Amino acid sequence: MELSPPPSGLEAEYKTLFTTDSLRFLHELISTFDEEVDQILQLRVSTKAHLDLSGELPTFLESTAHIRRDSAWRVWPVPPRLQKRHVDIGDMAPCDTERFIKALKSPAQGIQVDFDDGNCPAYYNQIKGIHNVVKAVHNRLPNVPHISQAPVLMLRPRAWNMVEHNMMVEGKEAPGPLFDFGLLMFHCGKMLFEYESGPFFYLSKVESFMEARLWNRIFVWAQQKLGLPLGSIKATVLIENVLAAFEMEEILYELQEHSAGLNCGIWDYSASFINKFGHRRAFLLPDRSKYVNMEKRFLHSYMDLLVQTCHRRGALATGGMAALLLPQDMLSDSYRTVLASVRRLKLLEISAGVDGFMVYDLNLIEPMQELFKLHTEGDNQLHQLTNNISITPEDLLSMPSGGVTLYGLRHNIAVGVLFINAWLSGKGHFFYRGQVEDSATAEISRSQVWQWIRYQTQLEDDGRVVSRQLVTELTKELMVELSVLCSSVRSKALLHTAADMFLEVVSKRNFPEFITTYLYQDHTIISTQNQGTLEALETRDIRRSKL
């Protein structure tokens, strides 16, 4: 095993995390499952190649029909602390110590402790974030409730597509999720179990029941190594991929003793259609700012099926994150408008039967808890069974009608460029036009621009064709607008680098599967992070209030 030296300023945290025993645990964990990780990634490639070459579309698997037909099985009951999770805080990157402490002191039922979508996985951020979690679990953070009284921690390691550059195990870079999971379990698992507060996880970007089976094997192994009973670990699987939507029952089945349910979102899931079928004109996704929302057939069918599947099997179903930010002036019209918008959208999810969802803005926690109180009874909606709903493959694969607007194109370009800029600055999310943006919105933004260029889509506004040239011109216009907000030469240089990288990714002949993988492997990202993420984190080059 090889491990890079500590980032500047984190020598003590590094020493706390990487003990002889923890390194031994990590080595055993990674060497035990590394080959299987490669196999599930190869299975993804094989599945995609089969769909491309055959022209087939996904459907419910015949080979697992017996699991879906068997009405008797259920997931194991979740512990009391997971029974009521109406409102969790989302995109909570724990390397942001100040926000993490605020979240722990908040009235939320849970916190999505995010090492994935809302986090930039710089070495500094991973070590700082994991160390902050360890401090929270061991009650070493100042003026926060005991871990048994604080919002429950839902730990979200990186997805399978990510690696950890700074650790080599038997000559290979370590899988990112095993690095995160291993450190979190080793340092926090027993303590969380002792206080009946975990260990609980979110599993990102699972694409098949085979991946759920692998996670289950990892859970069993970790529990045995740490002397924890079977079923101590509970995990919520994020159904962020269209292929996984056809295997939700099988995913629950594979994780029966470890399942905390399933989660549905909108933007990663929508982007997965372009990822898997973007080269097919029939799957041209229209402007998300105008034509894509949870009321569209393909998205409400996905949510209905997720809720139905979960409740039939005794599992909790959770919705996505409200990304809107409340204006500071509570008496303003804009405050009332934003709050009404969030209430309307989240009431749709409650009406569909979800047991909880997430917000980013801590000021939305209590209004959303009040929404649950007004419109539901009890800790959750597990009693709400929707067996009368029948969802077909056609429902799940039905693309919404609509075109492309100049506003939508500009917005997607801005989100894509600013996300890359955030990563260059060591940040996993940023604020733009009144809401938080993370890798999920960056994925759908760059995916749509790539697809619109590929199909030379015409703008509704003036009939212009979306081409690389037009996207380049609009990106240059965006740079003029944003450059005035940059407070240093360095920040302006980073912004222009981000624009160049965005234009590169949307012009690729072959669609890059994940923007996070693409960026994390890029020498530009690696070199900027190696220069010291701490400096970038403290600089805050583009002023947040302006964005």
C-alpha positions as a Python dict, from the first residue, in 0.01 Angstrom:
ca = {
    (1, 'M'): (0, 0, 0),
    (2, 'E'): (118, 351, -85),
    (3, 'L'): (-31, 667, 65),
    (4, 'S'): (49, 1025, -33),
    (5, 'P'): (179, 1257, 241),
    (6, 'P'): (-75, 1480, 419),
    (7, 'P'): (-202, 1800, 256),
    (8, 'S'): (-55, 2115, 406),
    (9, 'G'): (-230, 2206, 729),
    (10, 'L'): (-386, 1863, 789),
    (11, 'E'): (-93, 1675, 943),
    (12, 'A'): (-274, 1609, 1274),
    (13, 'E'): (-599, 1497, 1101),
    (14, 'Y'): (-398, 1269, 871),
    (15, 'K'): (-223, 1109, 1168),
    (16, 'T'): (-558, 1050, 1341),
    (17, 'L'): (-717, 883, 1038),
    (18, 'F'): (-428, 676, 902),
    (19, 'T'): (-324, 458, 1194),
    (20, 'T'): (-159, 120, 1156),
    (21, 'D'): (-490, -53, 1228),
    (22, 'S'): (-698, 163, 995),
    (23, 'L'): (-449, 115, 712),
    (24, 'R'): (-459, -260, 765),
    (25, 'F'): (-841, -249, 754),
    (26, 'L'): (-835, -42, 433),
    (27, 'H'): (-580, -272, 271),
    (28, 'E'): (-787, -582, 349),
    (29, 'L'): (-1113, -418, 238),
    (30, 'I'): (-975, -292, -93),
    (31, 'S'): (-772, -601, -181),
    (32, 'T'): (-1071, -824, -100),
    (33, 'F'): (-1318, -641, -327),
    (34, 'D'): (-1102, -467, -588),
    (35, 'E'): (-1152, -734, -853),
    (36, 'E'): (-1530, -729, -804),
    (37, 'V'): (-1531, -350, -838),
    (38, 'D'): (-1360, -387, -1175),
    (39, 'Q'): (-1613, -651, -1275),
    (40, 'I'): (-1917, -434, -1206),
    (41, 'L'): (-1759, -146, -1398),
    (42, 'Q'): (-1694, -384, -1688),
    (43, 'L'): (-2055, -500, -1664),
    (44, 'R'): (-2165, -139, -1714),
    (45, 'V'): (-1956, -117, -2031),
    (46, 'S'): (-2091, -450, -2154),
    (47, 'T'): (-2453, -351, -2088),
    (48, 'K'): (-2408, -19, -2268),
    (49, 'A'): (-2241, -188, -2565),
    (50, 'H'): (-2523, -441, -2590),
    (51, 'L'): (-2789, -168, -2590),
    (52, 'D'): (-2596, 32, -2851),
    (53, 'L'): (-2531, -260, -3086),
    (54, 'S'): (-2873, -423, -3056),
    (55, 'G'): (-3082, -106, -3050),
    (56, 'E'): (-3281, -261, -2767),
    (57, 'L'): (-3430, -69, -2478),
    (58, 'P'): (-3423, -171, -2111),
    (59, 'T'): (-3715, -360, -1964),
    (60, 'F'): (-3793, -550, -1646),
    (61, 'L'): (-3562, -852, -1631),
    (62, 'E'): (-3710, -1190, -1711),
    (63, 'S'): (-3430, -1363, -1519),
    (64, 'T'): (-3541, -1202, -1192),
    (65, 'A'): (-3918, -1217, -1247),
    (66, 'H'): (-3947, -1470, -963),
    (67, 'I'): (-3823, -1205, -716),
    (68, 'R'): (-4083, -954, -831),
    (69, 'R'): (-4361, -1214, -830),
    (70, 'D'): (-4285, -1332, -476),
    (71, 'S'): (-4503, -1108, -261),
    (72, 'A'): (-4381, -1252, 70),
    (73, 'W'): (-4034, -1102, 115),
    (74, 'R'): (-3967, -772, 293),
    (75, 'V'): (-3660, -573, 383),
    (76, 'W'): (-3562, -582, 748),
    (77, 'P'): (-3722, -307, 958),
    (78, 'V'): (-3513, 6, 997),
    (79, 'P'): (-3410, 118, 1348),
    (80, 'P'): (-3611, 387, 1531),
    (81, 'R'): (-3383, 675, 1426),
    (82, 'L'): (-3463, 610, 1060),
    (83, 'Q'): (-3839, 569, 1100),
    (84, 'K'): (-3901, 944, 1078),
    (85, 'R'): (-3680, 1132, 836),
    (86, 'H'): (-3916, 1386, 687),
    (87, 'V'): (-3648, 1645, 610),
    (88, 'D'): (-3278, 1581, 560),
    (89, 'I'): (-3013, 1838, 473),
    (90, 'G'): (-2863, 1765, 130),
    (91, 'D'): (-2528, 1845, -35),
    (92, 'M'): (-2364, 1866, 307),
    (93, 'A'): (-1992, 1846, 226),
    (94, 'P'): (-1842, 1787, 573),
    (95, 'C'): (-1511, 1957, 484),
    (96, 'D'): (-1711, 2279, 530),
    (97, 'T'): (-1679, 2274, 909),
    (98, 'E'): (-1896, 2580, 975),
    (99, 'R'): (-2192, 2454, 772),
    (100, 'F'): (-2150, 2101, 911),
    (101, 'I'): (-2175, 2231, 1268),
    (102, 'K'): (-2482, 2438, 1176),
    (103, 'A'): (-2642, 2125, 1028),
    (104, 'L'): (-2569, 1923, 1343),
    (105, 'K'): (-2739, 2193, 1552),
    (106, 'S'): (-3039, 2220, 1318),
    (107, 'P'): (-3388, 2067, 1369),
    (108, 'A'): (-3348, 1843, 1061),
    (109, 'Q'): (-3409, 1471, 1109),
    (110, 'G'): (-3102, 1376, 906),
    (111, 'I'): (-2795, 1503, 723),
    (112, 'Q'): (-2672, 1370, 390),
    (113, 'V'): (-2300, 1378, 471),
    (114, 'D'): (-2188, 1410, 113),
    (115, 'F'): (-1856, 1293, -30),
    (116, 'D'): (-2016, 1267, -376),
    (117, 'D'): (-2239, 1515, -566),
    (118, 'G'): (-2197, 1817, -339),
    (119, 'N'): (-1828, 1762, -264),
    (120, 'C'): (-1508, 1811, -464),
    (121, 'P'): (-1295, 1504, -380),
    (122, 'A'): (-965, 1686, -340),
    (123, 'Y'): (-733, 1505, -97),
    (124, 'Y'): (-767, 1798, 143),
    (125, 'N'): (-1148, 1781, 134),
    (126, 'Q'): (-1163, 1404, 187),
    (127, 'I'): (-932, 1408, 488),
    (128, 'K'): (-1087, 1720, 639),
    (129, 'G'): (-1440, 1592, 578),
    (130, 'I'): (-1386, 1240, 713),
    (131, 'H'): (-1203, 1381, 1015),
    (132, 'N'): (-1494, 1618, 1086),
    (133, 'V'): (-1734, 1321, 1077),
    (134, 'V'): (-1510, 1132, 1321),
    (135, 'K'): (-1507, 1434, 1552),
    (136, 'A'): (-1887, 1464, 1534),
    (137, 'V'): (-1941, 1094, 1609),
    (138, 'H'): (-1696, 1103, 1900),
    (139, 'N'): (-1851, 1428, 2032),
    (140, 'R'): (-1541, 1640, 1978),
    (141, 'L'): (-1703, 1928, 1787),
    (142, 'P'): (-1780, 2236, 1997),
    (143, 'N'): (-2134, 2321, 2105),
    (144, 'V'): (-2316, 2051, 1908),
    (145, 'P'): (-2562, 1791, 2041),
    (146, 'H'): (-2446, 1442, 2131),
    (147, 'I'): (-2446, 1219, 1824),
    (148, 'S'): (-2748, 1030, 1961),
    (149, 'Q'): (-2946, 1357, 1973),
    (150, 'A'): (-2814, 1533, 1661),
    (151, 'P'): (-2970, 1477, 1318),
    (152, 'V'): (-2885, 1127, 1202),
    (153, 'L'): (-2578, 1106, 975),
    (154, 'M'): (-2644, 950, 633),
    (155, 'L'): (-2290, 899, 505),
    (156, 'R'): (-2255, 918, 127),
    (157, 'P'): (-1926, 783, -8),
    (158, 'R'): (-1818, 849, -364),
    (159, 'A'): (-1973, 648, -649),
    (160, 'W'): (-1806, 353, -823),
    (161, 'N'): (-1677, 568, -1109),
    (162, 'M'): (-1440, 757, -877),
    (163, 'V'): (-1092, 654, -763),
    (164, 'E'): (-863, 789, -491),
    (165, 'H'): (-544, 914, -656),
    (166, 'N'): (-361, 937, -324),
    (167, 'M'): (-378, 571, -227),
    (168, 'M'): (-235, 276, -417),
    (169, 'V'): (-322, -79, -312),
    (170, 'E'): (-128, -360, -477),
    (171, 'G'): (-21, -135, -762),
    (172, 'K'): (-364, 20, -837),
    (173, 'E'): (-538, 341, -735),
    (174, 'A'): (-793, 267, -465),
    (175, 'P'): (-1165, 277, -552),
    (176, 'G'): (-1297, 607, -413),
    (177, 'P'): (-1605, 461, -241),
    (178, 'L'): (-1400, 195, -59),
    (179, 'F'): (-1152, 458, 63),
    (180, 'D'): (-1439, 670, 203),
    (181, 'F'): (-1648, 379, 336),
    (182, 'G'): (-1347, 206, 493),
    (183, 'L'): (-1228, 509, 690),
    (184, 'L'): (-1581, 604, 799),
    (185, 'M'): (-1666, 250, 909),
    (186, 'F'): (-1337, 189, 1087),
    (187, 'H'): (-1345, 511, 1288),
    (188, 'C'): (-1721, 557, 1337),
    (189, 'G'): (-1906, 227, 1284),
    (190, 'K'): (-1892, 88, 1638),
    (191, 'M'): (-1964, 420, 1806),
    (192, 'L'): (-2263, 493, 1581),
    (193, 'F'): (-2402, 145, 1648),
    (194, 'E'): (-2348, 183, 2023),
    (195, 'Y'): (-2555, 502, 2024),
    (196, 'E'): (-2823, 350, 1795),
    (197, 'S'): (-2744, 617, 1537),
    (198, 'G'): (-2589, 418, 1253),
    (199, 'P'): (-2385, 333, 1066),
    (200, 'F'): (-2615, 456, 788),
    (201, 'F'): (-2516, 521, 426),
    (202, 'Y'): (-2634, 662, 94),
    (203, 'L'): (-2516, 464, -211),
    (204, 'S'): (-2471, 678, -522),
    (205, 'K'): (-2518, 597, -890),
    (206, 'V'): (-2598, 227, -852),
    (207, 'E'): (-2692, 95, -1197),
    (208, 'S'): (-2789, -268, -1135),
    (209, 'F'): (-2880, -523, -871),
    (210, 'M'): (-2532, -674, -917),
    (211, 'E'): (-2386, -353, -776),
    (212, 'A'): (-2626, -372, -482),
    (213, 'R'): (-2512, -733, -428),
    (214, 'L'): (-2150, -616, -414),
    (215, 'W'): (-2234, -347, -159),
    (216, 'N'): (-2416, -607, 50),
    (217, 'R'): (-2107, -831, 48),
    (218, 'I'): (-1894, -533, 154),
    (219, 'F'): (-2135, -458, 441),
    (220, 'V'): (-2129, -820, 562),
    (221, 'W'): (-1748, -826, 548),
    (222, 'A'): (-1710, -493, 735),
    (223, 'Q'): (-1955, -593, 1008),
    (224, 'Q'): (-1774, -922, 1065),
    (225, 'K'): (-1435, -747, 1080),
    (226, 'L'): (-1559, -490, 1332),
    (227, 'G'): (-1766, -730, 1541),
    (228, 'L'): (-2101, -573, 1455),
    (229, 'P'): (-2421, -778, 1415),
    (230, 'L'): (-2553, -854, 1066),
    (231, 'G'): (-2787, -576, 957),
    (232, 'S'): (-2619, -305, 1168),
    (233, 'I'): (-2543, -109, 850),
    (234, 'K'): (-2841, 44, 671),
    (235, 'A'): (-2819, 202, 328),
    (236, 'T'): (-3043, 409, 105),
    (237, 'V'): (-2977, 352, -265),
    (238, 'L'): (-3008, 655, -490),
    (239, 'I'): (-3184, 550, -810),
    (240, 'E'): (-3001, 797, -1033),
    (241, 'N'): (-2986, 588, -1348),
    (242, 'V'): (-3261, 481, -1586),
    (243, 'L'): (-3130, 122, -1595),
    (244, 'A'): (-3161, 94, -1217),
    (245, 'A'): (-3525, 203, -1238),
    (246, 'F'): (-3599, -135, -1400),
    (247, 'E'): (-3428, -323, -1114),
    (248, 'M'): (-3556, -149, -801),
    (249, 'E'): (-3714, -460, -647),
    (250, 'E'): (-3402, -661, -716),
    (251, 'I'): (-3185, -390, -555),
    (252, 'L'): (-3398, -401, -241),
    (253, 'Y'): (-3387, -781, -247),
    (254, 'E'): (-3007, -789, -259),
    (255, 'L'): (-2982, -546, 34),
    (256, 'Q'): (-3271, -690, 238),
    (257, 'E'): (-3103, -690, 580),
    (258, 'H'): (-2918, -367, 508),
    (259, 'S'): (-3177, -160, 322),
    (260, 'A'): (-3296, 180, 440),
    (261, 'G'): (-3494, 226, 118),
    (262, 'L'): (-3454, 402, -215),
    (263, 'N'): (-3420, 766, -316),
    (264, 'C'): (-3537, 942, -632),
    (265, 'G'): (-3398, 1265, -774),
    (266, 'I'): (-3442, 1447, -1102),
    (267, 'W'): (-3121, 1569, -1266),
    (268, 'D'): (-2877, 1278, -1241),
    (269, 'Y'): (-3163, 1050, -1343),
    (270, 'S'): (-3257, 1270, -1641),
    (271, 'A'): (-2891, 1297, -1746),
    (272, 'S'): (-2866, 916, -1747),
    (273, 'F'): (-3103, 906, -2047),
    (274, 'I'): (-2845, 1102, -2249),
    (275, 'N'): (-2566, 889, -2102),
    (276, 'K'): (-2731, 563, -2210),
    (277, 'F'): (-2938, 665, -2515),
    (278, 'G'): (-2814, 1013, -2610),
    (279, 'H'): (-2699, 899, -2954),
    (280, 'R'): (-3060, 801, -3040),
    (281, 'R'): (-3270, 1087, -3176),
    (282, 'A'): (-3580, 945, -3009),
    (283, 'F'): (-3421, 1033, -2675),
    (284, 'L'): (-3348, 1396, -2749),
    (285, 'L'): (-3423, 1564, -2416),
    (286, 'P'): (-3579, 1912, -2445),
    (287, 'D'): (-3479, 2222, -2252),
    (288, 'R'): (-3482, 2127, -1883),
    (289, 'S'): (-3555, 2484, -1775),
    (290, 'K'): (-3888, 2479, -1960),
    (291, 'Y'): (-3995, 2122, -2037),
    (292, 'V'): (-3846, 1886, -1773),
    (293, 'N'): (-3994, 1854, -1423),
    (294, 'M'): (-4130, 1585, -1191),
    (295, 'E'): (-4478, 1624, -1341),
    (296, 'K'): (-4363, 1485, -1677),
    (297, 'R'): (-4468, 1128, -1752),
    (298, 'F'): (-4122, 969, -1746),
    (299, 'L'): (-4032, 1131, -1412),
    (300, 'H'): (-4360, 1095, -1223),
    (301, 'S'): (-4378, 732, -1340),
    (302, 'Y'): (-4030, 674, -1199),
    (303, 'M'): (-4126, 830, -866),
    (304, 'D'): (-4457, 642, -850),
    (305, 'L'): (-4281, 313, -920),
    (306, 'L'): (-4014, 384, -660),
    (307, 'V'): (-4270, 463, -389),
    (308, 'Q'): (-4485, 164, -483),
    (309, 'T'): (-4186, -72, -484),
    (310, 'C'): (-4048, 52, -153),
    (311, 'H'): (-4375, 45, 39),
    (312, 'R'): (-4471, -297, -96),
    (313, 'R'): (-4143, -431, 47),
    (314, 'G'): (-4150, -237, 375),
    (315, 'A'): (-3879, 9, 268),
    (316, 'L'): (-3874, 386, 296),
    (317, 'A'): (-3900, 601, -19),
    (318, 'T'): (-3736, 942, -20),
    (319, 'G'): (-3748, 1228, -269),
    (320, 'G'): (-3486, 1465, -405),
    (321, 'M'): (-3340, 1788, -276),
    (322, 'A'): (-3501, 2131, -293),
    (323, 'A'): (-3220, 2340, -441),
    (324, 'L'): (-3388, 2681, -411),
    (325, 'L'): (-3250, 2928, -158),
    (326, 'L'): (-3478, 3151, 47),
    (327, 'P'): (-3406, 3524, 18),
    (328, 'Q'): (-3292, 3680, 345),
    (329, 'D'): (-3581, 3927, 370),
    (330, 'M'): (-3870, 3721, 507),
    (331, 'L'): (-4115, 4002, 432),
    (332, 'S'): (-4025, 4032, 65),
    (333, 'D'): (-4236, 3912, -228),
    (334, 'S'): (-3943, 3706, -355),
    (335, 'Y'): (-3927, 3519, -22),
    (336, 'R'): (-4297, 3429, -43),
    (337, 'T'): (-4262, 3329, -410),
    (338, 'V'): (-3966, 3095, -346),
    (339, 'L'): (-4129, 2938, -42),
    (340, 'A'): (-4455, 2882, -233),
    (341, 'S'): (-4262, 2722, -519),
    (342, 'V'): (-4078, 2481, -288),
    (343, 'R'): (-4401, 2396, -106),
    (344, 'R'): (-4583, 2318, -431),
    (345, 'L'): (-4310, 2092, -565),
    (346, 'K'): (-4256, 1909, -237),
    (347, 'L'): (-4628, 1866, -182),
    (348, 'L'): (-4633, 1673, -512),
    (349, 'E'): (-4377, 1433, -365),
    (350, 'I'): (-4569, 1399, -38),
    (351, 'S'): (-4886, 1328, -234),
    (352, 'A'): (-4699, 1062, -430),
    (353, 'G'): (-4623, 892, -95),
    (354, 'V'): (-4259, 976, -20),
    (355, 'D'): (-4148, 936, 341),
    (356, 'G'): (-3905, 1228, 332),
    (357, 'F'): (-3689, 1447, 113),
    (358, 'M'): (-3396, 1689, 134),
    (359, 'V'): (-3341, 2064, 138),
    (360, 'Y'): (-3018, 2257, 100),
    (361, 'D'): (-3122, 2579, 273),
    (362, 'L'): (-3141, 2522, 649),
    (363, 'N'): (-3416, 2784, 667),
    (364, 'L'): (-3642, 2550, 468),
    (365, 'I'): (-3623, 2270, 726),
    (366, 'E'): (-3907, 2382, 952),
    (367, 'P'): (-4147, 2495, 675),
    (368, 'M'): (-4104, 2156, 506),
    (369, 'Q'): (-4149, 1967, 834),
    (370, 'E'): (-4470, 2163, 880),
    (371, 'L'): (-4578, 2050, 532),
    (372, 'F'): (-4541, 1686, 637),
    (373, 'K'): (-4727, 1755, 959),
    (374, 'L'): (-5021, 1908, 770),
    (375, 'H'): (-5048, 1647, 496),
    (376, 'T'): (-4941, 1316, 651),
    (377, 'E'): (-5001, 1113, 963),
    (378, 'G'): (-4735, 931, 1162),
    (379, 'D'): (-4361, 901, 1120),
    (380, 'N'): (-4375, 788, 757),
    (381, 'Q'): (-4611, 682, 478),
    (382, 'L'): (-4524, 310, 467),
    (383, 'H'): (-4894, 235, 509),
    (384, 'Q'): (-4967, 412, 179),
    (385, 'L'): (-4976, 124, -68),
    (386, 'T'): (-5038, 212, -432),
    (387, 'N'): (-5097, -133, -579),
    (388, 'N'): (-5353, 11, -822),
    (389, 'I'): (-5078, 192, -1016),
    (390, 'S'): (-4922, 0, -1304),
    (391, 'I'): (-4602, 142, -1449),
    (392, 'T'): (-4484, 11, -1786),
    (393, 'P'): (-4145, 37, -1960),
    (394, 'E'): (-4313, 280, -2201),
    (395, 'D'): (-4403, 506, -1908),
    (396, 'L'): (-4044, 509, -1782),
    (397, 'L'): (-3895, 573, -2128),
    (398, 'S'): (-4143, 835, -2251),
    (399, 'M'): (-3953, 1151, -2347),
    (400, 'P'): (-4131, 1484, -2290),
    (401, 'S'): (-4206, 1696, -2593),
    (402, 'G'): (-4055, 2042, -2633),
    (403, 'G'): (-3768, 2231, -2788),
    (404, 'V'): (-3463, 2433, -2686),
    (405, 'T'): (-3462, 2796, -2576),
    (406, 'L'): (-3177, 3045, -2582),
    (407, 'Y'): (-3229, 3098, -2208),
    (408, 'G'): (-3200, 2723, -2145),
    (409, 'L'): (-2884, 2695, -2353),
    (410, 'R'): (-2722, 2992, -2179),
    (411, 'H'): (-2822, 2855, -1837),
    (412, 'N'): (-2678, 2511, -1908),
    (413, 'I'): (-2352, 2665, -2028),
    (414, 'A'): (-2329, 2881, -1716),
    (415, 'V'): (-2394, 2591, -1478),
    (416, 'G'): (-2142, 2370, -1657),
    (417, 'V'): (-1866, 2631, -1662),
    (418, 'L'): (-1924, 2742, -1303),
    (419, 'F'): (-1924, 2383, -1179),
    (420, 'I'): (-1584, 2318, -1337),
    (421, 'N'): (-1466, 2651, -1193),
    (422, 'A'): (-1587, 2539, -849),
    (423, 'W'): (-1391, 2214, -879),
    (424, 'L'): (-1079, 2400, -986),
    (425, 'S'): (-1125, 2600, -665),
    (426, 'G'): (-1176, 2288, -453),
    (427, 'K'): (-1552, 2334, -409),
    (428, 'G'): (-1818, 2071, -486),
    (429, 'H'): (-2114, 2306, -524),
    (430, 'F'): (-2189, 2673, -579),
    (431, 'F'): (-2479, 2919, -587),
    (432, 'Y'): (-2630, 3062, -902),
    (433, 'R'): (-2953, 3253, -962),
    (434, 'G'): (-3107, 3170, -629),
    (435, 'Q'): (-3027, 2802, -598),
    (436, 'V'): (-2748, 2561, -521),
    (437, 'E'): (-2584, 2377, -811),
    (438, 'D'): (-2379, 2057, -779),
    (439, 'S'): (-2253, 1772, -995),
    (440, 'A'): (-2608, 1652, -1065),
    (441, 'T'): (-2711, 1980, -1229),
    (442, 'A'): (-2371, 2002, -1397),
    (443, 'E'): (-2428, 1654, -1543),
    (444, 'I'): (-2765, 1741, -1697),
    (445, 'S'): (-2636, 2081, -1816),
    (446, 'R'): (-2330, 1959, -2004),
    (447, 'S'): (-2521, 1648, -2126),
    (448, 'Q'): (-2793, 1858, -2284),
    (449, 'V'): (-2547, 2093, -2453),
    (450, 'W'): (-2356, 1791, -2593),
    (451, 'Q'): (-2678, 1634, -2723),
    (452, 'W'): (-2811, 1957, -2873),
    (453, 'I'): (-2483, 2008, -3061),
    (454, 'R'): (-2490, 1646, -3177),
    (455, 'Y'): (-2839, 1684, -3326),
    (456, 'Q'): (-2793, 2043, -3445),
    (457, 'T'): (-3110, 2139, -3261),
    (458, 'Q'): (-3280, 2466, -3357),
    (459, 'L'): (-3354, 2733, -3099),
    (460, 'E'): (-3721, 2815, -3051),
    (461, 'D'): (-3636, 3184, -3019),
    (462, 'D'): (-3478, 3260, -3356),
    (463, 'G'): (-3422, 2932, -3540),
    (464, 'R'): (-3044, 2935, -3495),
    (465, 'V'): (-2882, 2591, -3490),
    (466, 'V'): (-2706, 2483, -3171),
    (467, 'S'): (-2350, 2423, -3292),
    (468, 'R'): (-2007, 2423, -3138),
    (469, 'Q'): (-1955, 2771, -3280),
    (470, 'L'): (-2274, 2907, -3122),
    (471, 'V'): (-2192, 2746, -2786),
    (472, 'T'): (-1841, 2894, -2804),
    (473, 'E'): (-1981, 3242, -2876),
    (474, 'L'): (-2229, 3219, -2587),
    (475, 'T'): (-1954, 3095, -2356),
    (476, 'K'): (-1740, 3397, -2447),
    (477, 'E'): (-2034, 3626, -2365),
    (478, 'L'): (-2070, 3451, -2030),
    (479, 'M'): (-1700, 3507, -1957),
    (480, 'V'): (-1742, 3882, -2009),
    (481, 'E'): (-2032, 3883, -1759),
    (482, 'L'): (-1855, 3672, -1496),
    (483, 'S'): (-1502, 3810, -1527),
    (484, 'V'): (-1604, 4138, -1363),
    (485, 'L'): (-1691, 3936, -1050),
    (486, 'C'): (-1342, 3784, -1024),
    (487, 'S'): (-1136, 3949, -752),
    (488, 'S'): (-791, 3835, -867),
    (489, 'V'): (-589, 3747, -1175),
    (490, 'R'): (-578, 3387, -1056),
    (491, 'S'): (-956, 3359, -1024),
    (492, 'K'): (-1003, 3503, -1372),
    (493, 'A'): (-750, 3253, -1512),
    (494, 'L'): (-933, 2965, -1340),
    (495, 'L'): (-1265, 3080, -1486),
    (496, 'H'): (-1126, 3088, -1839),
    (497, 'T'): (-968, 2745, -1787),
    (498, 'A'): (-1309, 2618, -1675),
    (499, 'A'): (-1469, 2758, -1991),
    (500, 'D'): (-1208, 2587, -2211),
    (501, 'M'): (-1264, 2256, -2034),
    (502, 'F'): (-1641, 2288, -2069),
    (503, 'L'): (-1615, 2350, -2443),
    (504, 'E'): (-1388, 2047, -2468),
    (505, 'V'): (-1629, 1816, -2283),
    (506, 'V'): (-1939, 1919, -2484),
    (507, 'S'): (-1755, 1879, -2815),
    (508, 'K'): (-1630, 1524, -2762),
    (509, 'R'): (-1717, 1275, -3036),
    (510, 'N'): (-1798, 1015, -2771),
    (511, 'F'): (-2002, 1123, -2470),
    (512, 'P'): (-1792, 1125, -2148),
    (513, 'E'): (-1990, 908, -1906),
    (514, 'F'): (-1947, 1121, -1593),
    (515, 'I'): (-1827, 1479, -1575),
    (516, 'T'): (-1678, 1405, -1231),
    (517, 'T'): (-1466, 1118, -1367),
    (518, 'Y'): (-1364, 1330, -1665),
    (519, 'L'): (-1253, 1617, -1443),
    (520, 'Y'): (-1095, 1407, -1169),
    (521, 'Q'): (-868, 1235, -1422),
    (522, 'D'): (-777, 1565, -1590),
    (523, 'H'): (-426, 1696, -1530),
    (524, 'T'): (-557, 2052, -1486),
    (525, 'I'): (-777, 1957, -1191),
    (526, 'I'): (-505, 1742, -1035),
    (527, 'S'): (-239, 2013, -1065),
    (528, 'T'): (-459, 2291, -924),
    (529, 'Q'): (-555, 2073, -629),
    (530, 'N'): (-194, 1974, -568),
    (531, 'Q'): (-106, 2344, -539),
    (532, 'G'): (-308, 2353, -219),
    (533, 'T'): (-683, 2330, -194),
    (534, 'L'): (-678, 2518, 134),
    (535, 'E'): (-570, 2837, -44),
    (536, 'A'): (-848, 2798, -298),
    (537, 'L'): (-1107, 2729, -30),
    (538, 'E'): (-1011, 3044, 158),
    (539, 'T'): (-997, 3266, -147),
    (540, 'R'): (-1366, 3241, -250),
    (541, 'D'): (-1265, 3412, -574),
    (542, 'I'): (-1605, 3464, -730),
    (543, 'R'): (-1820, 3639, -476),
    (544, 'R'): (-2111, 3421, -371),
    (545, 'S'): (-2364, 3701, -323),
    (546, 'K'): (-2316, 3820, -681),
    (547, 'L'): (-2381, 3473, -824),
}
